[in-house]
């Protein structure tokens, strides 16, 4: 039967929110006794295990909050298939120093070249460094903004978006935007400007973005903000998905 001190210890560890301590202290006591470790080494080991597990849980929460459609890392991207992509720059960006500097990233290239994979990989790297990340497509973001405006909660949604360290807007250019949608998206990007970082992926070169936003003035103002501090990732070539599929079949 569990004795009173052990019950009290479980209670204290639960109140202190130390689940790894609670689950490991008895096992580690036996291990440390067998290894002739003193109580300081025993406590240090438990503290280290608690910190590692807390970091893991934090990363899991960040990834869940980011709303990634799938979890992909840069390690799983085949850079050899996309030689136009600057691999050293991409891997350096994974360190997330650009977020500290409030810089942006724009990945440009035809459909299927892996832009979303790169954006997801950079987003995952940011989560692993404890940053707040939100992933969305341009079409979904505009839809949500219009809905929030209709329901009188636009300001709250804008505040949530601008509180992110990194906002990822995927697939800009796939769907033309309405005038109100373009203005709402512009407003979000303007609010995020120099407060956080933005990653945008697009299948269109910059000179065709007017077709999406429907206004040269709005497009010019948007690009002025996005490209003030920006890293451009050129991803031109044959579809990455097609090449990867072909490689796997060989």
Coordinates of C-alpha atoms in Angstrom, one line a residue:
X1 CA 0.0 0.0 0.0
X2 CA 1.2 3.5 -0.8
X3 CA 2.4 5.3 2.3
X4 CA 1.4 8.8 3.4
X5 CA 4.7 10.5 2.4
X6 CA 4.4 9.1 -1.1
X7 CA 0.8 10.2 -1.4
X8 CA 1.9 13.7 -0.2
X9 CA 4.8 13.8 -2.7
X10 CA 2.5 12.9 -5.6
X11 CA 0.1 15.6 -4.5
X12 CA 2.9 18.2 -4.3
X13 CA 4.4 17.2 -7.7
X14 CA 0.9 17.4 -9.3
X15 CA 0.3 20.9 -7.8
X16 CA 3.8 22.0 -9.0
X17 CA 3.0 20.6 -12.5
X18 CA 6.0 18.3 -12.6
X19 CA 4.6 15.2 -14.4
X20 CA 8.0 13.9 -15.4
X21 CA 9.3 14.1 -11.8
X22 CA 6.2 12.3 -10.7
X23 CA 6.6 9.5 -13.2
X24 CA 10.3 9.1 -12.9
X25 CA 11.5 9.8 -9.4
X26 CA 11.1 6.2 -8.1
X27 CA 12.8 4.7 -11.2
X28 CA 15.6 7.2 -11.2
X29 CA 16.2 6.7 -7.5
X30 CA 16.9 3.1 -8.1
X31 CA 19.1 3.8 -11.1
X32 CA 21.1 6.5 -9.2
X33 CA 21.5 4.2 -6.2
X34 CA 22.9 1.5 -8.4
X35 CA 25.3 4.0 -10.0
X36 CA 26.3 5.4 -6.6
X37 CA 25.0 8.9 -7.5
X38 CA 24.5 11.3 -4.7
X39 CA 21.3 13.2 -4.1
X40 CA 22.5 16.3 -6.0
X41 CA 23.1 14.2 -9.2
X42 CA 19.8 12.4 -8.7
X43 CA 17.9 15.7 -8.5
X44 CA 19.9 17.2 -11.4
X45 CA 18.9 14.2 -13.6
X46 CA 15.2 14.5 -12.7
X47 CA 15.4 18.3 -13.4
X48 CA 17.0 17.6 -16.8
X49 CA 14.3 15.1 -17.7
X50 CA 11.6 17.5 -16.6
X51 CA 13.0 20.3 -18.8
X52 CA 13.4 18.0 -21.8
X53 CA 9.9 16.8 -21.5
X54 CA 8.5 20.3 -20.9
X55 CA 10.3 21.5 -24.1
X56 CA 8.8 18.6 -26.1
X57 CA 5.3 19.4 -24.8
X58 CA 5.7 23.1 -25.6
X59 CA 6.8 22.2 -29.2
X60 CA 3.8 19.9 -29.6
X61 CA 1.5 22.8 -28.5
X62 CA 3.1 25.2 -30.9
X63 CA 2.7 22.8 -33.8
X64 CA -0.9 22.2 -32.9
X65 CA -1.6 25.9 -32.6
X66 CA 0.0 26.6 -36.0
X67 CA -2.7 24.6 -37.8
X68 CA -0.3 23.0 -40.3
X69 CA -2.1 20.9 -42.9
X70 CA 0.7 18.4 -42.4
X71 CA 4.0 18.3 -40.6
X72 CA 7.0 18.4 -42.9
X73 CA 10.6 19.2 -42.1
X74 CA 13.3 20.6 -44.4
X75 CA 15.3 17.4 -43.9
X76 CA 12.7 15.6 -46.0
X77 CA 12.9 18.0 -48.9
X78 CA 15.1 16.8 -51.8
X79 CA 17.0 19.9 -52.8
X80 CA 18.7 18.1 -55.7
X81 CA 15.4 18.0 -57.5
X82 CA 15.0 21.8 -57.2
X83 CA 18.5 23.2 -58.1
X84 CA 17.1 26.8 -58.5
X85 CA 16.4 26.9 -54.7
X86 CA 19.2 28.3 -52.6
X87 CA 19.8 25.5 -50.1
X88 CA 22.4 27.3 -47.9
X89 CA 20.0 30.3 -47.6
X90 CA 17.1 28.1 -46.9
X91 CA 18.9 26.1 -44.2
X92 CA 20.2 29.3 -42.6
X93 CA 16.6 30.7 -42.5
X94 CA 15.7 27.5 -40.5
X95 CA 17.7 29.0 -37.6
X96 CA 14.9 31.7 -37.4
X97 CA 17.2 34.7 -37.0
X98 CA 15.1 36.4 -39.6
X99 CA 12.2 36.3 -37.2
X100 CA 14.2 38.2 -34.6
X101 CA 14.9 40.8 -37.3
X102 CA 11.2 40.9 -38.4
X103 CA 12.2 40.0 -41.9
X104 CA 9.9 38.3 -44.5
X105 CA 10.3 35.3 -46.9
X106 CA 8.6 35.0 -50.3
X107 CA 8.9 31.7 -52.2
X108 CA 8.1 32.0 -55.9
X109 CA 7.7 29.3 -58.5
X110 CA 5.2 27.3 -60.5
X111 CA 2.7 24.9 -58.9
X112 CA 4.2 21.7 -57.6
X113 CA 7.7 22.9 -57.0
X114 CA 7.7 22.4 -53.2
X115 CA 6.9 25.9 -52.0
X116 CA 4.4 24.7 -49.4
X117 CA 6.9 22.0 -48.2
X118 CA 9.5 24.7 -47.7
X119 CA 7.0 27.0 -45.9
X120 CA 5.9 24.1 -43.6
X121 CA 9.6 23.2 -42.9
X122 CA 10.4 26.7 -41.9
X123 CA 7.2 26.9 -39.8
X124 CA 8.1 23.7 -38.0
X125 CA 11.6 25.0 -37.3
X126 CA 10.1 28.1 -35.8
X127 CA 7.8 26.1 -33.6
X128 CA 10.8 24.1 -32.4
X129 CA 12.5 27.3 -31.3
X130 CA 9.5 28.3 -29.2
X131 CA 8.0 30.8 -31.7
X132 CA 4.3 31.4 -32.2
X133 CA 3.4 30.3 -35.8
X134 CA 0.1 30.4 -37.8
X135 CA -0.3 28.7 -41.2
X136 CA -3.1 29.4 -43.6
X137 CA -3.8 29.7 -47.3
X138 CA -4.5 33.1 -48.8
X139 CA -8.0 32.0 -49.9
X140 CA -8.8 30.6 -46.4
X141 CA -7.4 33.7 -44.6
X142 CA -9.5 36.1 -46.8
X143 CA -12.6 33.9 -46.2
X144 CA -12.0 34.0 -42.5
X145 CA -11.4 37.7 -42.5
X146 CA -14.6 38.5 -44.4
X147 CA -16.6 36.1 -42.1
X148 CA -15.0 37.8 -39.0
X149 CA -16.0 41.2 -40.4
X150 CA -19.6 40.1 -41.0
X151 CA -19.7 38.8 -37.4
X152 CA -18.2 41.9 -35.9
X153 CA -15.1 40.1 -34.6
X154 CA -12.6 41.3 -37.2
X155 CA -10.5 43.3 -34.7
X156 CA -10.1 40.3 -32.5
X157 CA -9.0 38.1 -35.4
X158 CA -6.5 40.8 -36.6
X159 CA -5.1 40.9 -33.1
X160 CA -4.6 37.2 -33.0
X161 CA -2.9 37.2 -36.4
X162 CA -0.5 40.1 -35.5
X163 CA 0.4 38.4 -32.2
X164 CA 2.1 35.6 -34.1
X165 CA 5.9 35.7 -34.4
X166 CA 5.5 34.1 -37.9
X167 CA 2.4 34.2 -40.2
X168 CA 2.6 31.8 -43.2
X169 CA 0.3 32.6 -46.1
X170 CA 0.3 29.8 -48.7
X171 CA -0.9 29.8 -52.3
X172 CA -1.2 33.5 -52.9
X173 CA -2.3 33.9 -56.5
X174 CA -4.2 30.7 -57.0
X175 CA -7.5 32.5 -56.6
X176 CA -8.2 36.2 -57.5
X177 CA -9.4 38.2 -54.5
X178 CA -12.5 40.3 -54.3
X179 CA -11.9 44.1 -53.6
X180 CA -12.9 43.7 -50.0
X181 CA -10.9 40.5 -49.6
X182 CA -7.8 42.2 -51.1
X183 CA -8.2 45.2 -48.8
X184 CA -8.6 42.9 -45.7
X185 CA -5.5 40.9 -46.6
X186 CA -3.5 44.1 -47.2
X187 CA -4.6 45.4 -43.8
X188 CA -3.4 42.2 -42.0
X189 CA 0.0 42.3 -43.8
X190 CA 0.3 46.0 -43.0
X191 CA -0.4 45.3 -39.3
X192 CA 2.2 42.5 -39.2
X193 CA 4.8 44.7 -40.9
X194 CA 7.8 45.0 -38.7
X195 CA 5.9 43.4 -35.8
X196 CA 6.5 39.9 -36.9
X197 CA 7.6 37.9 -39.9
X198 CA 5.6 36.7 -42.9
X199 CA 6.2 33.8 -45.2
X200 CA 4.3 34.0 -48.5
X201 CA 4.3 31.4 -51.3
X202 CA 3.0 32.3 -54.7
X203 CA 2.9 30.7 -58.2
X204 CA 3.0 34.2 -59.7
X205 CA 5.9 36.6 -60.3
X206 CA 5.6 40.0 -58.6
X207 CA 4.5 41.7 -61.9
X208 CA 1.4 39.5 -62.0
X209 CA 0.2 40.1 -58.4
X210 CA -2.0 43.0 -59.6
X211 CA -4.2 40.3 -61.2
X212 CA -4.8 38.9 -57.7
X213 CA -5.4 42.1 -55.9
X214 CA -7.1 44.0 -58.7
X215 CA -5.4 47.3 -58.0
X216 CA -1.9 48.5 -58.9
X217 CA -2.0 51.0 -56.0
X218 CA -2.8 48.2 -53.5
X219 CA -0.3 45.8 -55.0
X220 CA 2.4 48.4 -55.0
X221 CA 1.8 49.3 -51.3
X222 CA 1.7 45.6 -50.4
X223 CA 5.0 44.8 -52.1
X224 CA 6.6 47.8 -50.7
X225 CA 6.0 46.4 -47.2
X226 CA 6.7 42.8 -47.9
X227 CA 10.0 43.4 -49.8
X228 CA 11.4 46.0 -47.4
X229 CA 13.2 43.3 -45.5
X230 CA 12.8 40.1 -47.5
X231 CA 14.5 36.9 -48.5
X232 CA 13.4 35.6 -52.0
X233 CA 13.4 31.9 -52.6
X234 CA 13.3 31.1 -56.3
X235 CA 11.8 27.7 -57.1
X236 CA 11.6 27.5 -60.8
X237 CA 11.6 24.3 -62.8
X238 CA 9.6 21.1 -63.3
X239 CA 7.1 20.1 -60.7
X240 CA 8.8 18.8 -57.6
X241 CA 5.9 16.5 -56.9
X242 CA 6.2 15.0 -60.4
X243 CA 10.0 14.5 -60.1
X244 CA 9.7 13.1 -56.6
X245 CA 7.0 10.6 -57.7
X246 CA 9.1 9.6 -60.7
X247 CA 12.2 9.1 -58.5
X248 CA 10.3 6.9 -56.1
X249 CA 9.1 4.7 -58.9
X250 CA 12.6 4.1 -60.2

